[in-house]
Coordinates of C-alpha atoms in Angstrom, one line a residue:
X1 CA 3.2 -16.2 5.5
X2 CA 4.6 -12.8 3.8
X3 CA 7.7 -15.0 3.0
X4 CA 5.9 -17.7 1.5
X5 CA 4.7 -15.3 -1.3
X6 CA 7.6 -13.3 -1.7
X7 CA 10.5 -15.7 -0.9
X8 CA 13.1 -13.1 -1.8
X9 CA 11.9 -10.2 1.0
X10 CA 14.6 -8.6 2.8
X11 CA 15.7 -9.6 6.1
X12 CA 11.9 -11.4 6.6
X13 CA 11.4 -11.9 10.1
X14 CA 8.2 -14.4 11.1
X15 CA 7.3 -12.3 14.5
X16 CA 7.6 -8.9 13.0
X17 CA 4.7 -7.0 10.5
X18 CA 6.0 -6.1 7.1
X19 CA 5.7 -2.5 5.4
X20 CA 4.5 -1.5 1.9
X21 CA 5.8 2.3 1.8
X22 CA 7.1 4.6 -0.4
X23 CA 6.0 7.8 -2.3
X24 CA 2.2 7.8 -3.5
X25 CA 3.6 8.3 -7.3
X26 CA 6.5 7.4 -9.5
X27 CA 8.6 11.2 -9.4
X28 CA 11.1 10.2 -11.1
X29 CA 14.3 7.9 -10.9
X30 CA 16.3 10.1 -8.4
X31 CA 13.7 10.7 -5.8
X32 CA 12.5 7.1 -5.8
X33 CA 15.8 5.5 -5.4
X34 CA 16.4 8.3 -2.6
X35 CA 13.2 7.3 -0.7
X36 CA 14.3 3.7 -1.4
X37 CA 17.4 3.9 -0.1
X38 CA 16.1 5.6 3.2
X39 CA 13.6 2.9 3.8
X40 CA 16.0 0.0 3.2
X41 CA 18.2 1.5 5.7
X42 CA 15.2 1.7 8.4
X43 CA 13.7 -1.7 7.7
X44 CA 17.5 -3.4 7.7
X45 CA 17.9 -1.8 11.2
X46 CA 14.9 -3.1 12.5
X47 CA 14.3 -6.6 10.7
X48 CA 11.5 -5.4 9.2
X49 CA 10.4 -7.2 6.0
X50 CA 10.0 -4.5 3.1
X51 CA 8.0 -3.7 -0.1
X52 CA 8.9 -0.6 -2.1
X53 CA 5.5 1.4 -3.3
X54 CA 5.4 3.4 -6.0
X55 CA 2.2 3.7 -8.6
X56 CA 3.8 4.4 -12.1
X57 CA 0.3 6.0 -13.0
X58 CA -2.3 7.5 -11.3
X59 CA -5.7 6.8 -13.0
X60 CA -8.1 8.1 -10.0
X61 CA -7.8 12.1 -9.8
X62 CA -10.2 14.9 -8.7
X63 CA -9.4 17.2 -11.6
X64 CA -8.6 16.4 -15.3
X65 CA -5.2 18.8 -14.6
X66 CA -4.0 16.6 -11.6
X67 CA -0.9 14.8 -11.7
X68 CA -0.8 11.3 -13.5
X69 CA 2.5 10.6 -14.0
X70 CA 6.0 10.9 -15.7
X71 CA 4.7 7.8 -18.2
X72 CA 4.3 4.7 -17.9
X73 CA 7.4 2.8 -19.4
X74 CA 9.5 5.1 -17.8
X75 CA 7.7 4.8 -14.3
X76 CA 7.8 0.9 -14.8
X77 CA 11.7 0.9 -15.4
X78 CA 12.3 2.8 -12.3
X79 CA 10.3 0.4 -10.1
X80 CA 12.2 -2.5 -11.5
X81 CA 15.4 -0.6 -10.8
X82 CA 14.6 0.3 -7.6
X83 CA 14.1 -3.6 -6.7
X84 CA 17.2 -4.6 -8.3
X85 CA 19.2 -2.0 -6.8
X86 CA 17.6 -3.0 -3.4
X87 CA 17.2 -6.4 -3.6
X88 CA 13.5 -5.3 -2.4
X89 CA 10.0 -6.8 -3.8
X90 CA 7.8 -4.0 -5.3
X91 CA 4.4 -3.1 -5.8
X92 CA 2.3 -0.7 -8.1
X93 CA -1.5 0.0 -8.6
X94 CA -2.9 -1.7 -12.2
X95 CA -6.6 -0.1 -13.1
X96 CA -7.6 -1.9 -16.2
X97 CA -7.3 -5.7 -16.6
X98 CA -4.8 -5.1 -20.0
X99 CA -2.1 -3.4 -17.5
X100 CA -1.9 -6.7 -15.7
X101 CA 0.7 -8.6 -17.6
X102 CA 2.1 -5.2 -18.7
X103 CA 3.2 -4.3 -15.0
X104 CA 3.7 -7.4 -13.9
X105 CA 6.9 -7.6 -16.3
X106 CA 8.2 -5.0 -13.7
X107 CA 7.1 -5.7 -10.1
X108 CA 6.3 -8.2 -8.0
X109 CA 2.9 -7.2 -6.4
X110 CA 0.2 -6.0 -8.5
X111 CA -2.4 -3.6 -6.4
X112 CA -5.7 -3.5 -6.8
X113 CA -7.3 0.1 -5.8
X114 CA -10.3 0.2 -3.6
X115 CA -12.5 1.8 -5.9
X116 CA -11.9 -1.2 -8.3
X117 CA -11.9 -4.0 -5.9
X118 CA -15.3 -5.4 -7.1
X119 CA -14.1 -5.6 -10.9
X120 CA -14.2 -8.8 -11.7
X121 CA -12.0 -8.9 -14.9
X122 CA -9.0 -6.8 -13.3
X123 CA -8.9 -9.6 -10.5
X124 CA -8.8 -12.0 -12.9
X125 CA -6.0 -10.7 -14.9
X126 CA -3.8 -10.1 -11.7
X127 CA -4.2 -13.0 -10.7
X128 CA -3.3 -15.0 -14.4
X129 CA 0.3 -13.2 -14.2
X130 CA 1.2 -15.2 -11.0
X131 CA 2.3 -12.3 -9.0
X132 CA 1.3 -11.6 -5.4
X133 CA -2.3 -9.6 -5.5
X134 CA -2.6 -6.8 -3.0
X135 CA -6.7 -5.8 -3.0
X136 CA -7.6 -2.7 -1.1
X137 CA -10.9 -3.0 0.4
X138 CA -13.4 -0.7 -0.9
X139 CA -14.6 2.4 1.3
X140 CA -17.7 1.3 0.6
X141 CA -17.7 -2.3 1.4
X142 CA -18.1 -4.1 4.9
X143 CA -14.8 -6.2 6.0
X144 CA -16.8 -9.5 5.4
X145 CA -17.7 -8.8 1.8
X146 CA -13.6 -8.8 0.8
X147 CA -14.0 -12.9 0.7
X148 CA -15.3 -13.0 -2.8
X149 CA -12.4 -10.9 -3.7
X150 CA -10.3 -13.1 -2.4
X151 CA -12.2 -15.9 -3.8
X152 CA -11.9 -14.5 -7.5
X153 CA -8.3 -14.5 -7.2
X154 CA -7.9 -17.9 -5.8
X155 CA -10.4 -19.7 -8.1
X156 CA -8.3 -18.2 -11.1
X157 CA -5.4 -20.0 -9.6
X158 CA -3.7 -17.7 -7.6
X159 CA -3.8 -18.2 -4.3
X160 CA -1.0 -15.1 -3.3
X161 CA -3.3 -12.4 -1.9
X162 CA -3.4 -9.5 0.2
X163 CA -6.1 -7.8 1.8
X164 CA -5.6 -3.8 3.0
X165 CA -8.0 -1.8 4.4
X166 CA -8.1 1.8 4.0
X167 CA -10.9 3.0 5.8
X168 CA -14.8 3.3 5.6
X169 CA -16.6 6.3 4.1
X170 CA -18.0 8.4 7.1
X171 CA -20.2 11.2 5.3
X172 CA -19.3 13.2 2.5
X173 CA -15.7 14.2 2.9
X174 CA -14.2 11.7 5.7
X175 CA -13.2 8.4 6.4
X176 CA -13.0 6.4 9.1
X177 CA -11.4 3.2 10.1
X178 CA -13.2 0.4 11.8
X179 CA -11.0 -2.2 13.0
X180 CA -13.0 -5.0 13.5
X181 CA -12.2 -5.6 9.8
X182 CA -8.4 -6.6 10.4
X183 CA -9.2 -9.6 12.4
X184 CA -12.5 -10.1 9.9
X185 CA -9.7 -10.1 6.9
X186 CA -7.5 -12.1 8.6
X187 CA -10.1 -15.1 9.0
X188 CA -9.7 -15.3 4.9
X189 CA -6.0 -16.6 5.7
X190 CA -4.7 -14.0 3.8
X191 CA -2.1 -11.4 5.2
X192 CA -4.0 -8.3 6.1
X193 CA -2.3 -4.9 5.8
X194 CA -3.4 -1.5 6.9
X195 CA -3.0 1.3 5.1
X196 CA -2.3 4.1 7.6
X197 CA -2.1 7.1 4.8
X198 CA -5.2 6.8 2.6
X199 CA -7.7 5.7 5.4
X200 CA -6.9 9.4 6.9
X201 CA -8.0 10.9 3.5
X202 CA -10.4 13.6 3.2
X203 CA -11.8 13.1 0.0
X204 CA -14.2 15.3 -1.9
X205 CA -13.0 18.6 -0.8
X206 CA -14.5 21.4 -2.7
X207 CA -11.0 22.4 -3.7
X208 CA -10.6 19.6 -5.8
X209 CA -7.6 18.4 -3.9
X210 CA -8.2 15.6 -1.4
X211 CA -7.4 16.5 2.4
X212 CA -5.9 14.4 5.0
X213 CA -4.9 14.3 8.9
X214 CA -1.1 13.1 8.9
X215 CA -0.8 13.9 12.3
X216 CA -3.2 10.9 13.3
X217 CA -1.2 8.1 11.1
X218 CA 1.1 6.9 14.0
X219 CA -2.6 6.4 15.9
X220 CA -3.6 4.4 13.0
X221 CA -0.5 2.3 12.9
X222 CA -0.3 1.6 16.6
X223 CA -4.1 0.2 16.7
X224 CA -3.6 -1.8 13.8
X225 CA -0.6 -3.6 15.1
X226 CA -2.1 -4.2 18.3
X227 CA -5.5 -5.7 16.8
X228 CA -3.1 -7.9 14.5
X229 CA -2.5 -6.8 11.0
X230 CA 0.1 -8.5 9.6
X231 CA 1.6 -5.5 7.7
X232 CA 1.3 -1.6 6.9
X233 CA 1.0 0.2 4.3
X234 CA 2.4 3.8 4.4
X235 CA 3.1 6.4 1.5
X236 CA 5.9 8.7 2.7
X237 CA 7.7 11.4 1.1
X238 CA 11.0 13.5 1.7
X239 CA 8.6 16.8 1.3
X240 CA 4.9 15.6 1.6
X241 CA 3.8 19.6 0.7
X242 CA 5.7 19.3 -2.8
X243 CA 4.6 15.4 -3.6
X244 CA 2.9 15.5 -7.0
X245 CA 0.2 13.2 -5.1
X246 CA -1.2 12.6 -2.1
X247 CA 0.8 15.3 0.0
X248 CA -1.7 16.1 2.1
X249 CA -1.9 12.6 3.7
X250 CA 1.9 11.2 3.5
X251 CA 4.0 10.5 6.2
X252 CA 7.4 12.9 6.5
X253 CA 10.3 10.5 5.4
X254 CA 12.1 12.3 8.6
X255 CA 9.5 10.6 11.2
X256 CA 9.4 6.9 9.3
X257 CA 12.2 5.8 11.7
X258 CA 10.8 6.8 14.9
X259 CA 7.4 5.5 14.0
X260 CA 9.0 2.0 13.1
X261 CA 10.6 2.0 16.4
X262 CA 7.4 2.9 18.6
X263 CA 5.7 -0.3 16.5
X264 CA 8.4 -2.6 17.0
X265 CA 7.5 -2.3 20.9
X266 CA 3.5 -2.4 20.4
X267 CA 4.3 -5.7 18.5
X268 CA 6.6 -7.1 21.0
X269 CA 4.1 -6.1 23.7
X270 CA 1.1 -8.2 22.1
X271 CA 3.3 -11.3 21.3

């Protein structure tokens, strides 16, 4: 199904899960290209269809002094360069309806952040670009509710939709993953993805900086593959401690290859 949406996806294999991975935010051209090159090498090795991920701007920050980006046009051009350099599709977040057409000129997939998944104008604007629309499930919603988000995109003339689970709010400062949501959302006949890094966030910390439990990324990823997820979303960085955004829950880039090898074995076991 992923190849139908993105026919130019690199090394597509219908029996494999696909991977959406990259840094949380575009921090600069050199580091984006280095991360992409490393991931492409890994996904080529295991024949995993790959989409490079990077946010051109971070709109949802805990504090006003948090990093938001290096400039919209500059970051979008970097995303475009990554796609052209490595021949892979790219994905970035949008936050307001007017951003849809702007971002669509540079990337292949428009991502709707979880907090915005009910914003009708945003979903319609993304749909009208004709690009693939990846909608993250709100932390505050049941999986069943995402049918209506899918319908908004399809009713706007675009049937290229992904759904991504990123956990559910658990108390005030934690998230929990209900893996029943994966088969539920797959029943809407769209590729369903597990966000293995944001689902381990610990939001609303008193410091104003979101925490996380990256040591459990492998656990979340294995479980997602085991229950039939079509794809995985993983934010990764060569130096998470010094990443400009979401370093607390990112996977160290050096760990990605070993994780993919394990997940391929899980996938093969259930096929």
